[in-house]
Coordinates of C-alpha atoms and ligand atoms in Angstrom, one line a residue:
S1 CA 21.3 -11.1 -4.4
R2 CA 20.4 -13.7 -1.7
K3 CA 16.7 -13.4 -0.5
S4 CA 16.7 -12.2 2.8
P5 CA 13.9 -13.9 4.4
T6 CA 11.5 -10.6 4.8
R7 CA 10.3 -11.0 8.5
E8 CA 6.7 -9.6 9.5
W9 CA 7.3 -6.3 11.4
S10 CA 4.5 -4.2 13.3
L11 CA 4.3 -0.8 15.0
H12 CA 4.8 -1.8 18.5
E13 CA 8.3 -2.6 17.7
F14 CA 9.4 1.0 16.9
D15 CA 9.9 3.8 19.1
M16 CA 8.3 6.9 17.1
G17 CA 10.5 9.9 16.6
R18 CA 10.0 13.3 15.2
P19 CA 7.9 13.6 12.1
L20 CA 10.2 14.1 9.1
G21 CA 7.4 15.7 6.6
K22 CA 4.3 15.4 5.4
G23 CA 3.7 13.9 1.9
K24 CA 0.9 12.6 -0.3
F25 CA -1.5 10.2 1.7
G26 CA 0.2 10.5 5.0
R27 CA 3.1 11.5 7.1
V28 CA 6.8 10.2 7.5
Y29 CA 8.2 9.6 10.9
M30 CA 11.5 8.9 12.1
V31 CA 11.5 5.8 14.0
R32 CA 14.0 3.4 15.7
T33 CA 13.7 -0.4 16.5
K34 CA 13.1 -1.0 20.1
C35 CA 15.2 -4.2 20.3
E36 CA 18.9 -4.6 19.1
P37 CA 20.2 -4.1 16.7
R38 CA 18.7 -0.8 16.9
Y39 CA 17.5 0.6 13.5
I40 CA 16.7 4.1 12.3
L41 CA 14.1 4.2 9.7
A42 CA 11.8 6.8 8.0
L43 CA 8.3 5.3 8.3
K44 CA 5.7 6.4 5.9
T45 CA 2.2 6.0 6.7
L46 CA -0.3 5.3 4.4
Y47 CA -4.1 5.4 5.1
K48 CA -5.6 2.7 3.3
S49 CA -9.0 4.5 2.9
E50 CA -7.2 7.4 0.9
I51 CA -5.6 4.7 -1.2
I52 CA -8.6 2.8 -2.0
Q53 CA -10.6 6.0 -2.5
S54 CA -7.7 7.4 -5.1
K55 CA -7.6 3.7 -6.7
V56 CA -3.5 3.5 -6.5
E57 CA -3.2 0.6 -4.7
K58 CA -2.0 -1.1 -7.7
Q59 CA 0.6 1.6 -7.7
I60 CA 1.6 1.1 -4.1
R61 CA 2.0 -2.6 -4.7
R62 CA 4.2 -2.2 -7.7
E63 CA 6.2 0.6 -5.6
I64 CA 6.9 -1.9 -2.8
E65 CA 7.4 -5.0 -5.5
I66 CA 9.9 -2.6 -7.4
Q67 CA 11.9 -0.8 -4.9
Q68 CA 12.5 -3.7 -2.5
N69 CA 15.0 -5.4 -5.3
L70 CA 16.7 -2.1 -5.7
R71 CA 20.3 -1.8 -4.1
H72 CA 22.1 1.7 -5.0
P73 CA 23.6 4.3 -3.3
N74 CA 21.5 7.0 -4.9
V75 CA 18.4 5.2 -4.6
L76 CA 16.3 5.4 -1.5
R77 CA 16.2 1.9 0.0
L78 CA 12.6 0.4 1.0
Y79 CA 13.2 -2.3 3.4
G80 CA 9.9 -3.5 3.9
Y81 CA 6.5 -2.6 4.8
F82 CA 3.4 -3.9 7.0
H83 CA -0.1 -2.9 7.7
D84 CA -2.8 -2.7 10.6
E85 CA -6.3 -2.5 9.7
K86 CA -6.2 1.3 8.9
R87 CA -2.8 2.1 7.8
I88 CA 0.1 0.7 5.5
F89 CA 3.6 1.3 6.7
L90 CA 6.5 1.7 4.1
M91 CA 10.0 0.9 6.0
L92 CA 12.4 3.3 4.3
E93 CA 15.9 4.1 4.6
F94 CA 16.5 7.3 6.8
A95 CA 17.8 10.2 4.5
G96 CA 20.0 12.0 7.1
K97 CA 19.9 15.6 5.4
G98 CA 16.2 15.5 4.5
E99 CA 14.5 16.8 1.3
L100 CA 16.3 18.3 -1.5
Y101 CA 13.6 20.4 -2.5
K102 CA 13.9 22.6 0.9
Q103 CA 17.5 23.1 0.2
L104 CA 16.5 24.2 -3.3
S105 CA 13.9 26.8 -2.0
K106 CA 16.3 27.8 0.6
H107 CA 18.9 28.6 -1.7
G108 CA 16.8 29.5 -4.7
C109 CA 19.2 28.0 -7.0
F110 CA 22.6 25.6 -6.6
T111 CA 26.0 26.7 -8.1
E112 CA 27.1 24.8 -11.2
K113 CA 29.4 22.5 -8.7
R114 CA 26.6 21.4 -6.7
S115 CA 24.1 20.9 -9.5
A116 CA 26.6 18.8 -11.5
R117 CA 27.5 16.8 -8.4
Y118 CA 23.7 15.9 -7.9
I119 CA 23.1 15.4 -11.5
D120 CA 26.3 13.2 -11.7
Q121 CA 24.7 10.8 -8.8
M122 CA 21.3 10.9 -10.5
A123 CA 22.9 9.5 -13.8
D124 CA 24.5 7.0 -12.0
A125 CA 20.8 5.9 -10.3
L126 CA 19.1 6.3 -13.7
I127 CA 21.7 3.8 -15.6
Y128 CA 21.1 1.4 -12.5
L129 CA 17.5 1.7 -12.7
H130 CA 17.4 1.5 -16.7
G131 CA 19.4 -1.4 -16.3
K132 CA 16.7 -3.2 -14.7
H133 CA 14.5 -1.9 -16.9
V134 CA 12.8 0.3 -14.2
I135 CA 11.3 3.7 -15.2
H136 CA 10.9 6.2 -12.4
R137 CA 8.4 8.5 -14.1
D138 CA 8.2 11.0 -11.4
I139 CA 11.6 12.6 -11.0
K140 CA 11.5 16.1 -9.5
P141 CA 13.0 17.9 -6.5
E142 CA 10.2 16.9 -4.3
N143 CA 10.9 13.4 -4.5
L144 CA 14.8 13.6 -4.0
L145 CA 16.3 13.2 -0.6
L146 CA 19.9 13.9 0.8
G147 CA 21.9 11.3 3.1
I148 CA 23.9 12.3 5.8
N149 CA 27.1 13.1 3.8
G150 CA 25.0 15.1 1.3
E151 CA 24.6 12.4 -1.1
L152 CA 21.5 12.3 -3.4
K153 CA 18.8 9.4 -3.0
I154 CA 16.1 9.2 -5.3
G155 CA 12.7 8.1 -3.6
D156 CA 9.3 7.4 -4.0
F157 CA 8.6 5.1 -6.6
G158 CA 5.1 5.4 -6.5
W159 CA 4.8 6.3 -10.1
S160 CA 7.9 3.9 -11.4
V161 CA 6.8 0.9 -14.0
H162 CA 9.0 -1.5 -15.9
A163 CA 9.5 -0.3 -19.4
P164 CA 7.8 0.1 -21.5
G165 CA 4.8 1.9 -19.7
N166 CA 1.7 3.9 -21.2
R167 CA -0.4 4.6 -18.0
R168 CA -1.6 8.1 -18.1
K169 CA -0.3 10.4 -15.1
T170 CA -3.6 11.2 -14.4
L171 CA -3.1 12.0 -10.7
C172 CA -2.7 15.6 -9.8
G173 CA 0.8 17.1 -9.3
T174 CA 3.2 19.1 -11.2
L175 CA 3.3 18.3 -15.2
D176 CA 6.3 20.6 -15.4
Y177 CA 8.6 17.2 -15.5
L178 CA 6.6 15.2 -18.2
P179 CA 8.2 14.9 -21.8
P180 CA 5.7 15.5 -24.7
E181 CA 5.4 11.7 -25.1
M182 CA 3.8 11.5 -21.7
V183 CA 1.7 14.6 -22.1
E184 CA 0.4 13.1 -24.9
G185 CA -0.4 9.9 -23.4
K186 CA 1.6 8.1 -25.7
E187 CA 3.8 4.8 -25.0
H188 CA 6.8 5.9 -23.3
S189 CA 10.3 4.5 -22.5
E190 CA 12.9 5.3 -19.8
K191 CA 13.9 8.3 -22.2
V192 CA 10.9 10.0 -19.9
D193 CA 13.6 9.9 -17.1
Y194 CA 16.4 11.5 -19.1
W195 CA 13.9 14.2 -19.9
A196 CA 13.2 14.8 -16.2
L197 CA 16.9 15.1 -15.8
G198 CA 17.0 17.9 -18.5
V199 CA 14.3 19.7 -16.6
L200 CA 16.1 18.9 -12.9
T201 CA 19.5 20.3 -14.4
Y202 CA 17.7 23.6 -15.8
E203 CA 15.6 23.9 -12.3
F204 CA 18.8 23.2 -9.9
L205 CA 20.4 25.9 -11.7
I206 CA 18.0 28.8 -12.5
G207 CA 15.4 27.9 -9.3
N208 CA 12.4 26.9 -11.4
P209 CA 11.5 24.5 -14.2
P210 CA 12.1 25.5 -17.8
F211 CA 8.3 25.3 -19.2
E212 CA 6.8 26.5 -15.9
D213 CA 3.8 28.5 -16.6
R214 CA 2.2 29.4 -13.1
S215 CA -0.8 30.8 -14.5
S216 CA -2.2 27.8 -16.7
V217 CA -1.8 24.1 -17.0
S218 CA -2.8 24.3 -20.7
N219 CA 0.0 26.9 -21.4
T220 CA 2.7 24.2 -19.6
Y221 CA 1.4 21.6 -21.8
R222 CA 1.9 23.7 -24.6
R223 CA 5.2 24.6 -24.1
I224 CA 6.6 21.1 -23.3
A225 CA 5.0 20.0 -26.4
K226 CA 6.9 22.7 -28.3
V227 CA 10.2 22.3 -26.2
D228 CA 9.5 26.3 -26.0
L229 CA 13.1 26.6 -24.1
R230 CA 14.0 29.9 -22.8
F231 CA 17.4 30.6 -21.1
P232 CA 17.8 33.7 -18.8
S233 CA 20.6 35.8 -19.4
S234 CA 22.1 34.7 -16.1
M235 CA 22.7 31.3 -17.2
S236 CA 26.4 30.8 -18.4
S237 CA 27.0 30.0 -22.5
D238 CA 28.4 26.6 -21.4
V239 CA 25.2 25.3 -19.3
K240 CA 23.0 26.9 -22.2
D241 CA 24.9 24.9 -24.7
L242 CA 24.8 22.0 -22.6
I243 CA 21.0 22.1 -22.0
A244 CA 20.0 23.2 -25.5
K245 CA 22.0 19.9 -26.6
A246 CA 20.2 17.7 -24.1
W247 CA 17.0 18.3 -25.8
P248 CA 15.7 16.2 -26.9
T249 CA 17.6 13.8 -24.5
T250 CA 19.0 11.5 -26.6
L251 CA 22.4 12.2 -24.6
L252 CA 23.4 9.5 -22.1
P253 CA 22.7 11.2 -18.4
K254 CA 26.5 10.6 -17.8
L255 CA 27.4 12.8 -20.9
I256 CA 25.1 15.5 -19.4
A257 CA 27.0 15.0 -15.8
D258 CA 30.3 15.2 -17.5
L259 CA 29.8 18.0 -19.6
L260 CA 28.3 20.0 -16.7
T261 CA 31.5 19.0 -14.5
S262 CA 34.0 20.0 -17.3
S263 CA 32.2 23.4 -18.1
Y264 CA 32.2 24.0 -14.5
N265 CA 36.1 23.2 -14.2
M266 CA 36.6 24.8 -17.7
N267 CA 35.4 28.1 -16.8
P268 CA 35.4 28.1 -13.0
R269 CA 34.8 32.0 -13.0
N270 CA 31.6 31.4 -14.9
A271 CA 30.5 29.1 -12.0
L272 CA 30.8 32.0 -9.7
H273 CA 28.0 34.0 -11.1
S274 CA 25.8 31.5 -12.4
Ligands
AK7_301 N1 14.4 12.2 5.9 C1 13.4 11.6 5.0 N2 14.1 10.1 5.1 C2 13.5 9.2 4.2 N3 12.3 9.4 3.8 C3 11.8 10.5 3.9 N4 10.6 10.9 3.3 C4 9.5 9.9 2.5 C5 10.2 9.8 1.2 C6 9.5 8.7 0.5 C7 10.1 7.4 -0.2 N5 9.2 6.8 -0.7 C8 8.0 7.2 -0.5 N6 6.9 6.4 -1.2 C9 5.7 7.0 -1.3 O1 5.2 8.1 -0.6 N7 4.5 6.0 -2.1 C10 3.5 6.3 -2.2 C11 2.4 7.3 -1.3 C12 1.4 7.5 -1.4 C13 0.8 7.0 -3.0 C14 1.7 6.7 -4.0 C15 1.2 6.3 -5.2 F1 1.1 4.9 -5.2 F2 -0.2 7.1 -5.3 F3 1.9 7.1 -6.0 C16 2.7 6.3 -3.5 S1 7.9 8.6 0.0 C17 12.4 11.7 4.6 BR1 11.8 13.4 4.7

């Protein structure tokens, strides 16, 4: 697409709005440009000291470089960035309905219909990203946002790479979404995002990730490596069948979403008590 000349922005060009959330390394604020045309944005503040201390400056550069070139309705836009002596500011698309994980913890779990809608949009986003050989590598509810019409947007490309990648995921954070090849530090491909899509499908429907072991990290590792998958009785047989088939996730993500949608359509009564 035509390269829009990225102009230099600075903090004084924005009216600061309410804080939207606090992620790792800094806060996110709703802001608006002071001059016409008035843009509403989400401004993520990152402290340079923390970035240097955690040795993630390369990842931030990569995130900016990768995400600035992405244009997809289910991928949160990164319009640009600027910095002052202490901080780096990411100029992000404002997601009107906020963070998906807050919806998930509020509802406990999602219906099959809602899960199918989200997984379908995730599948579209992954097909787009993988088409550009971008692996997100950190797909989990905390990195998903909702637009003003409830559409899903993948955010936070801080762990994304151009395929194939083999950087060990050392920064702390949940392992629940990592596939065997990543927990074993092997080379990995776009398939890691499909694995995470399967974990996400399970978590949307059940309310917690499949290999979670709150008591110990090593148990989670073991359960992932063994693909020790257990289905609660509440899960409908269609969904069990779908998820079991999706492991290992050789299935195209679209197929996962279609199967989920069709299973919902085929057995609407199942969807009621899932
Ligand atoms: N309603 C809303 N509308 C829009 N956005 C909202 N929240 C921000 C979501 C994000 C999108 N992109 C992000 N990127 C990073 O955080 N990157 C980042 C930061 C530190 C370290 C690293 C790393 F390099 F260490 F990985 C990478 S956060 C909200 Br709430």
